[in-house]
Coordinates of N, CA and C in Angstrom, one line a residue:
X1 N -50.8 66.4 -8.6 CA -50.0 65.8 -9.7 C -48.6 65.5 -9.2
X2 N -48.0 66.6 -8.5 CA -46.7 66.4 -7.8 C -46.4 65.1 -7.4
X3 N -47.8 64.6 -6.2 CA -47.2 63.3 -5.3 C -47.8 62.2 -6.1
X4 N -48.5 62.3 -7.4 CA -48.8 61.5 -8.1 C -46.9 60.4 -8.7
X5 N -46.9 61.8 -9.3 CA -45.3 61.7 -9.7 C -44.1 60.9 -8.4
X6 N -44.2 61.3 -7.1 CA -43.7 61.3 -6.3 C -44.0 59.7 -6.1
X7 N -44.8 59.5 -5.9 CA -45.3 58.2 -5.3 C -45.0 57.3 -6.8
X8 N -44.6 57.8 -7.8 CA -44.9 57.1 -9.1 C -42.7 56.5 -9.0
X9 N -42.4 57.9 -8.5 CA -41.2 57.6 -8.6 C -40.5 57.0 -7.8
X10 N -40.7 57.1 -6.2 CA -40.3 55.8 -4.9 C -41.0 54.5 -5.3
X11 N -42.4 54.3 -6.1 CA -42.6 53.4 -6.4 C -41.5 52.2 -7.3
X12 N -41.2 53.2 -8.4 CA -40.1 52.9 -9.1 C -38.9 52.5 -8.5
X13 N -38.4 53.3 -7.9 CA -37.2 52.8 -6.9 C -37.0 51.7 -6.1
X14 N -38.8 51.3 -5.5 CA -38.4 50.4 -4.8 C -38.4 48.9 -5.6
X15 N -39.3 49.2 -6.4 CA -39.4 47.8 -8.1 C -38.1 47.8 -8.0
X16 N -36.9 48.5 -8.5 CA -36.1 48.5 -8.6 C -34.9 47.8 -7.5
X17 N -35.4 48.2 -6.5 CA -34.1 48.0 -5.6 C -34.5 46.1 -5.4
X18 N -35.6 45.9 -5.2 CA -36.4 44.7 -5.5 C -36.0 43.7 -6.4
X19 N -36.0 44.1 -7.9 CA -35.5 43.6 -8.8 C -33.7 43.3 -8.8
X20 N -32.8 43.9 -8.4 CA -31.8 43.9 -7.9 C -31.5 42.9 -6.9
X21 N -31.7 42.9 -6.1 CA -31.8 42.1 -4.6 C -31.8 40.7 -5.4
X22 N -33.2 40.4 -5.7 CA -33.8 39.3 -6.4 C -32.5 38.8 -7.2
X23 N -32.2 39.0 -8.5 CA -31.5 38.9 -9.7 C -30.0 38.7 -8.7
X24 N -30.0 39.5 -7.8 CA -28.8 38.6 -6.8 C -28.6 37.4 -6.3
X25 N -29.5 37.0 -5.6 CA -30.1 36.1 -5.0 C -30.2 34.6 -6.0
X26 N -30.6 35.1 -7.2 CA -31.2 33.9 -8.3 C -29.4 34.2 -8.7
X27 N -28.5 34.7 -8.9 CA -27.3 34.5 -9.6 C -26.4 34.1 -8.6
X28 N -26.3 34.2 -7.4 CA -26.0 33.5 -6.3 C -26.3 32.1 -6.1
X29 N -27.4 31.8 -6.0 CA -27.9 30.6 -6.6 C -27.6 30.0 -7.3
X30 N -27.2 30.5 -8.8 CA -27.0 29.9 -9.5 C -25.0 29.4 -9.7
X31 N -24.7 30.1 -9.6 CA -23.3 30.1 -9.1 C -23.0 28.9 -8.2
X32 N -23.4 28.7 -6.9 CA -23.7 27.5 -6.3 C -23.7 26.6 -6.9
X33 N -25.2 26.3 -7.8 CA -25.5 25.6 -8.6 C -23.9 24.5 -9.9
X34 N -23.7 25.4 -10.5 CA -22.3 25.6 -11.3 C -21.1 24.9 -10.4
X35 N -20.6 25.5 -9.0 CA -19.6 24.8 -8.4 C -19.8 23.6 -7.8
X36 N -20.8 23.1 -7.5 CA -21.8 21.7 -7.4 C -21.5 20.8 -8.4
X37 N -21.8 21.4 -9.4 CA -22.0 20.7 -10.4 C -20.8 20.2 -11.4
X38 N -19.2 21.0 -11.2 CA -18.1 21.3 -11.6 C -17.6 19.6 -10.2
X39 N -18.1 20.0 -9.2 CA -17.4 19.6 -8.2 C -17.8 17.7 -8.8
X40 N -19.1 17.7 -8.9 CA -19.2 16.3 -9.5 C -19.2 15.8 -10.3
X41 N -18.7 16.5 -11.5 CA -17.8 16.6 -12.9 C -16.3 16.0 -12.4
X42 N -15.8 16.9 -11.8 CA -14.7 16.6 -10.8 C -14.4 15.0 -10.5
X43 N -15.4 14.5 -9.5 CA -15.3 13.2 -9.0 C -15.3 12.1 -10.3
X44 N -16.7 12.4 -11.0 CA -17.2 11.6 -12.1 C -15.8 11.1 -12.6
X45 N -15.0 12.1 -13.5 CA -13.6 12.1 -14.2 C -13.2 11.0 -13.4
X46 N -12.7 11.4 -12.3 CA -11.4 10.6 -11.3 C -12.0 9.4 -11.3
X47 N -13.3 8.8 -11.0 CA -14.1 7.4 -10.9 C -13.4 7.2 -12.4
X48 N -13.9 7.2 -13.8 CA -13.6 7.2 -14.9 C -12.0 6.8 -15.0
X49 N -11.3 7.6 -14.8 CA -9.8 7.4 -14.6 C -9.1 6.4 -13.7
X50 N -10.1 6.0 -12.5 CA -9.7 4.7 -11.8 C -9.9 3.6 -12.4
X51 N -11.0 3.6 -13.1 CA -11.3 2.6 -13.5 C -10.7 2.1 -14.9
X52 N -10.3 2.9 -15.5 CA -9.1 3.1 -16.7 C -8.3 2.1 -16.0
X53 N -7.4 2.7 -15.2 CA -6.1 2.6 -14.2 C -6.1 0.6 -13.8
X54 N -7.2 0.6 -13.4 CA -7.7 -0.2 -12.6 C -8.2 -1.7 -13.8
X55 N -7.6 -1.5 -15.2 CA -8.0 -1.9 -15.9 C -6.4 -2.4 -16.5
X56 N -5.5 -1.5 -16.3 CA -4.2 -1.9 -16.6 C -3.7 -3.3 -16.7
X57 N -3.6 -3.2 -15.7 CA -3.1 -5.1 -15.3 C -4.5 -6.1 -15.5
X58 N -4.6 -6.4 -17.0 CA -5.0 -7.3 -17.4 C -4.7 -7.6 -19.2
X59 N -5.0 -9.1 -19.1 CA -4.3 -9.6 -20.3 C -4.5 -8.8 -21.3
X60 N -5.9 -8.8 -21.1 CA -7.2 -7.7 -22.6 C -6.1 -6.9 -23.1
X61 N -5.4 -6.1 -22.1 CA -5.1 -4.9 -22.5 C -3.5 -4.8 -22.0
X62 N -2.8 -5.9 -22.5 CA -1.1 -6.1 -22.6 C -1.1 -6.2 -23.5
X63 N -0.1 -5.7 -24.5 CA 0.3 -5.8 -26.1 C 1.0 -7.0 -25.5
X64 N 1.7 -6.7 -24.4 CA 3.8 -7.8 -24.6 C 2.9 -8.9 -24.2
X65 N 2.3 -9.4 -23.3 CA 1.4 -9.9 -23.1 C 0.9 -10.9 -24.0
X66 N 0.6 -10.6 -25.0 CA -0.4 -10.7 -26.3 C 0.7 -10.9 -27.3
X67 N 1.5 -10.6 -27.5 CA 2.5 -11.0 -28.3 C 3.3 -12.2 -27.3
X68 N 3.4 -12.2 -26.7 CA 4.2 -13.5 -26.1 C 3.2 -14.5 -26.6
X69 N 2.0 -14.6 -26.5 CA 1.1 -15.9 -27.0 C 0.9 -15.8 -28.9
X70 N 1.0 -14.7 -29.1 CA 1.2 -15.0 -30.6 C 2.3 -15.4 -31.5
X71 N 3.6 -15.1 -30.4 CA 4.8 -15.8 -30.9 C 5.0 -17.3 -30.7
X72 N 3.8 -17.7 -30.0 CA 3.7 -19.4 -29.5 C 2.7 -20.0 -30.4
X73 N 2.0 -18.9 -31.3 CA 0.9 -19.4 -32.4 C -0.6 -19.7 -31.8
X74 N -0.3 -19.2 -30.3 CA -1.5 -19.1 -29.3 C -2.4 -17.5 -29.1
X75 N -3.5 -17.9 -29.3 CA -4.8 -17.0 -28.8 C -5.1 -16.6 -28.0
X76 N -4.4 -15.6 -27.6 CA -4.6 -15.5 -25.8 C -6.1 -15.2 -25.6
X77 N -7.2 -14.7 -26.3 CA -8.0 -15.0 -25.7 C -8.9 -16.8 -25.7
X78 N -8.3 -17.0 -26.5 CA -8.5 -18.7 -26.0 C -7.5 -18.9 -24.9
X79 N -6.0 -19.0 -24.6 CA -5.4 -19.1 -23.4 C -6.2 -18.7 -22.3
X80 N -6.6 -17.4 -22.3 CA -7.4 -17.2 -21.0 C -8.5 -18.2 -20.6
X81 N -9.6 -18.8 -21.6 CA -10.6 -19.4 -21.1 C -9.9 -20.7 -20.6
X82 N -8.9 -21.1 -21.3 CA -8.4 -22.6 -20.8 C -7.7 -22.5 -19.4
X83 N -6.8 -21.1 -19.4 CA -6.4 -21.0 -18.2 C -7.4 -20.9 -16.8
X84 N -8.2 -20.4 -17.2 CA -9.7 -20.4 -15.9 C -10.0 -21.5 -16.0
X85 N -10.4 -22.5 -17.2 CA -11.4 -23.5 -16.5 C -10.4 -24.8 -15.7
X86 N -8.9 -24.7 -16.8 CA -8.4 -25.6 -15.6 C -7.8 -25.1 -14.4
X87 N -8.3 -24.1 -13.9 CA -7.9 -23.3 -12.3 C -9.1 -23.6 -11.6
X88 N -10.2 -23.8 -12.1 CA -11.6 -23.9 -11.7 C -11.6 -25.4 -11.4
X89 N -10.9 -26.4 -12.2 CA -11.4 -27.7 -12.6 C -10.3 -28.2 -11.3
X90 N -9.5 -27.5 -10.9 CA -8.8 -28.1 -9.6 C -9.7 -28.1 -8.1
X91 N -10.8 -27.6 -8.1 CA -11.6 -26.9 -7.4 C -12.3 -28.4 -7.1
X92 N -12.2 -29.3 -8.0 CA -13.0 -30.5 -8.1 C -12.1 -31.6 -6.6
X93 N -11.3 -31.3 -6.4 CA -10.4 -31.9 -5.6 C -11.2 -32.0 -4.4
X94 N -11.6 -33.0 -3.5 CA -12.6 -33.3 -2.2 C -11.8 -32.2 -0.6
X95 N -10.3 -31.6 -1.5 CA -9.6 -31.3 -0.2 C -9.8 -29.9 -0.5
X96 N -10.4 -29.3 -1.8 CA -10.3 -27.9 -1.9 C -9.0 -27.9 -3.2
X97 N -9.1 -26.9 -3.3 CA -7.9 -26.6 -4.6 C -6.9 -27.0 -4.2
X98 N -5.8 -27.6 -5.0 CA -4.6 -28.0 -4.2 C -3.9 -26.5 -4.4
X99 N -3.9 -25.1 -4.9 CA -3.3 -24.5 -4.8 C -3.5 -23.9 -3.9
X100 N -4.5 -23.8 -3.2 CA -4.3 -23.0 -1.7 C -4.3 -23.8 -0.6
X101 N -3.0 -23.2 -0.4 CA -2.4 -24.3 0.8 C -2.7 -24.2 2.1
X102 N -4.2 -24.1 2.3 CA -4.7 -24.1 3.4 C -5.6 -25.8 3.7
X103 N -5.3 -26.0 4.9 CA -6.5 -27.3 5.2 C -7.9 -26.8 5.2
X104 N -8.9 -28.0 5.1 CA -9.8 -27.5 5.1 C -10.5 -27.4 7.0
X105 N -11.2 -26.4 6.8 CA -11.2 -26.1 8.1 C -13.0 -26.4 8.6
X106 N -13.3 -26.9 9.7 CA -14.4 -27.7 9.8 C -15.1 -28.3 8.6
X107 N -14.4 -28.7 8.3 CA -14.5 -30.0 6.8 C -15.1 -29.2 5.6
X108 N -14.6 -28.0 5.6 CA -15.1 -26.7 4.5 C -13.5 -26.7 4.3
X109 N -13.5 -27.2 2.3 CA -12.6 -26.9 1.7 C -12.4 -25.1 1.3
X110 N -10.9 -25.2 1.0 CA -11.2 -23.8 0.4 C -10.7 -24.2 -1.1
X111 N -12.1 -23.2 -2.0 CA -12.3 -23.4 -3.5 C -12.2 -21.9 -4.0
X112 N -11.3 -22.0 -5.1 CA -10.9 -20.3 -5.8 C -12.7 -20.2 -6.9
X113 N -13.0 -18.9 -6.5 CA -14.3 -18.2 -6.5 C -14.0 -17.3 -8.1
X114 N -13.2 -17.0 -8.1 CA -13.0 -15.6 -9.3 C -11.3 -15.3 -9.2
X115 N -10.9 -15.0 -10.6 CA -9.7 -14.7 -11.1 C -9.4 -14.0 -12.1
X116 N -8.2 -13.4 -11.9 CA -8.3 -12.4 -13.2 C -6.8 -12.6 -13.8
X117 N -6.7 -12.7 -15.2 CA -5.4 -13.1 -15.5 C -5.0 -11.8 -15.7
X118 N -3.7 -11.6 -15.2 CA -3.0 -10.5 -15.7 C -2.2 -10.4 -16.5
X119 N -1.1 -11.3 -17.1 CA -0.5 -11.1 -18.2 C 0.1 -12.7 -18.4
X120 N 0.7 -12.3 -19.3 CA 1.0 -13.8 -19.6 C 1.8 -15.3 -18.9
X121 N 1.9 -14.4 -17.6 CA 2.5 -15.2 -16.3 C 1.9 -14.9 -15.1
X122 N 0.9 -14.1 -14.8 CA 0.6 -13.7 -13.3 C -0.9 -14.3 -13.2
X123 N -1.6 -14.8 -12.3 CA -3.0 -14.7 -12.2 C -3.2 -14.1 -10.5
X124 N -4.4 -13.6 -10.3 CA -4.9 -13.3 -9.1 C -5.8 -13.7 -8.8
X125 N -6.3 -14.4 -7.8 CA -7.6 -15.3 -7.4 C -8.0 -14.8 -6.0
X126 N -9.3 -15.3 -6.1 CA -10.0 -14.9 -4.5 C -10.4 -16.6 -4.7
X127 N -10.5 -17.0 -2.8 CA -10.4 -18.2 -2.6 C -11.2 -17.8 -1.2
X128 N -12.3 -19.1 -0.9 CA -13.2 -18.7 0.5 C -13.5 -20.5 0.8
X129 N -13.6 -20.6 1.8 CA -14.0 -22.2 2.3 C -16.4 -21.5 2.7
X130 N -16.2 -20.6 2.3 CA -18.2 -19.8 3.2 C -17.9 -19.2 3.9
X131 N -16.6 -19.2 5.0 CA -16.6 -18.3 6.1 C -15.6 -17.6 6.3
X132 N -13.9 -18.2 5.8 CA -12.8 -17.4 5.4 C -12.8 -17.5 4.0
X133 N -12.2 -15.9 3.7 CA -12.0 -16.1 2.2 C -10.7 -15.5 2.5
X134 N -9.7 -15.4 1.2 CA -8.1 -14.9 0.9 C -8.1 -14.6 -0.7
X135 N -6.9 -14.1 -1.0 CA -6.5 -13.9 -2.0 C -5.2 -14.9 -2.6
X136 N -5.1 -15.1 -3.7 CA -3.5 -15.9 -3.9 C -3.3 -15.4 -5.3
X137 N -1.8 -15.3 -5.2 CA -1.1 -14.9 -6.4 C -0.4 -15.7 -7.1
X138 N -0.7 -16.3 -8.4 CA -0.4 -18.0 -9.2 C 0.9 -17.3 -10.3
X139 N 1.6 -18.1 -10.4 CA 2.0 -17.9 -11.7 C 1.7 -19.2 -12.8
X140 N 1.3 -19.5 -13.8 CA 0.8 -20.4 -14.9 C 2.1 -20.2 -15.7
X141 N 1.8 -21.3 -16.5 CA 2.5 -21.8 -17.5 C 1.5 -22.7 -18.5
X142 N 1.4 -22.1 -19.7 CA 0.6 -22.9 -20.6 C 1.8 -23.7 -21.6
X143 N 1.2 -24.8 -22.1 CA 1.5 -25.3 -23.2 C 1.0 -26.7 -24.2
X144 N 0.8 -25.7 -25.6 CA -0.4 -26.6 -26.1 C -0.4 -27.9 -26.1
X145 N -1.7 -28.2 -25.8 CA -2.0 -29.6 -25.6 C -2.2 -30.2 -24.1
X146 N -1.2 -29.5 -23.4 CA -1.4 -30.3 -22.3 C -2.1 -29.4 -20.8
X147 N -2.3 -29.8 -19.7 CA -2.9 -29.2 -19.1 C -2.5 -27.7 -18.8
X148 N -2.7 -27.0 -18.4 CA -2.2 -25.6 -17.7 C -1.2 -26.0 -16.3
X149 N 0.3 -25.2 -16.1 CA 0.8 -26.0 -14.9 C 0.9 -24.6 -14.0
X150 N 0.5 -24.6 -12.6 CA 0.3 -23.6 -11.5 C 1.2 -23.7 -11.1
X151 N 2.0 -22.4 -10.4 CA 2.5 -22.4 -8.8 C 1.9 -21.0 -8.4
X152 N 1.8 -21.6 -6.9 CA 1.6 -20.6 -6.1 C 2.6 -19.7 -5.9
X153 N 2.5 -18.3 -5.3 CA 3.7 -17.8 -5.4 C 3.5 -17.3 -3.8
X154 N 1.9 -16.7 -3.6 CA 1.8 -15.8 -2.4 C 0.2 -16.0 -2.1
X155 N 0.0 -16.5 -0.7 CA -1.5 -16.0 -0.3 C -1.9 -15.2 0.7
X156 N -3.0 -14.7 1.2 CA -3.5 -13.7 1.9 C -4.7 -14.4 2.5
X157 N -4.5 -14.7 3.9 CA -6.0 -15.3 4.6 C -6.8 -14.4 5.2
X158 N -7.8 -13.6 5.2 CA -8.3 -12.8 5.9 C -9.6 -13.4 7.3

């Protein structure tokens, strides 16, 4: 009966030391788990926040912006579409846009691709002939009725 007991009770001990180990191991794990998981919570946020950021400098989202076209009895989101299609509608030119003052280069004009208006004087455009593309920085001037009037201010040829 002694080593019944005996063997009943190292038995125990070792369940025990067993069970311990284990429940380390799985909380260890789990912990990992948690700072992993904190860590790409972490990133998520900052992506989220750039893209906030990254959202600033546009018309959408200028009050002064938006009030300069309402004190002219203008719609800036109608301004915007008129200001793209006649940026686009220069594109029709056989030499390439006249605002990017580049020649065309083996008889590939360069034509502005995408634009983003930033406030009620700035636009930024990407411009590519198929093989070089650039950046240019416009400033516009609207006024009703008549066409949209551009200047270039700055480009970037890559």
């Amino acid at each position: 009966m002694k080593n019944v007991i005996m063997y009943a009770l190292i038995f125990s001990l070792l369940f025990n030391v067993f069970q311990y180990v284990n429940a380390t191991k799985i909380l260890e794990a789990k912990d990992n788990e948690v700072v992993k998981i904190k860590e790409h919570l972490r990133i998520s946020r900052d992506s989220v926040s750039s893209l906030a950021s990254a959202n600033y400098f546009a018309l959408e989202s200028d009050e002064d912006a938006q009030e300069y076209f309402y004190s002219s009895n203008l719609d800036y989101q109608k301004v915007a579409i008129k200001v793209k299609e006649d940026l686009v509608a220069l594109n029709e030119n056989k030499n390439g846009n006249p605002l990017v003052p580049y020649e065309p280069i083996d008889g590939k004009a360069f034509l502005i691709n995408t634009s983003k208006t930033l406030n009620h004087r700035w636009i930024i455009a990407e411009f590519s002939n198929g093989d070089l593309w650039g950046q240019i920085l416009l400033k516009y001037f609207v006024t009703e009725g008549k066409p949209t009037q551009f200047e270039t201010v700055e480009t970037v040829l890559y």
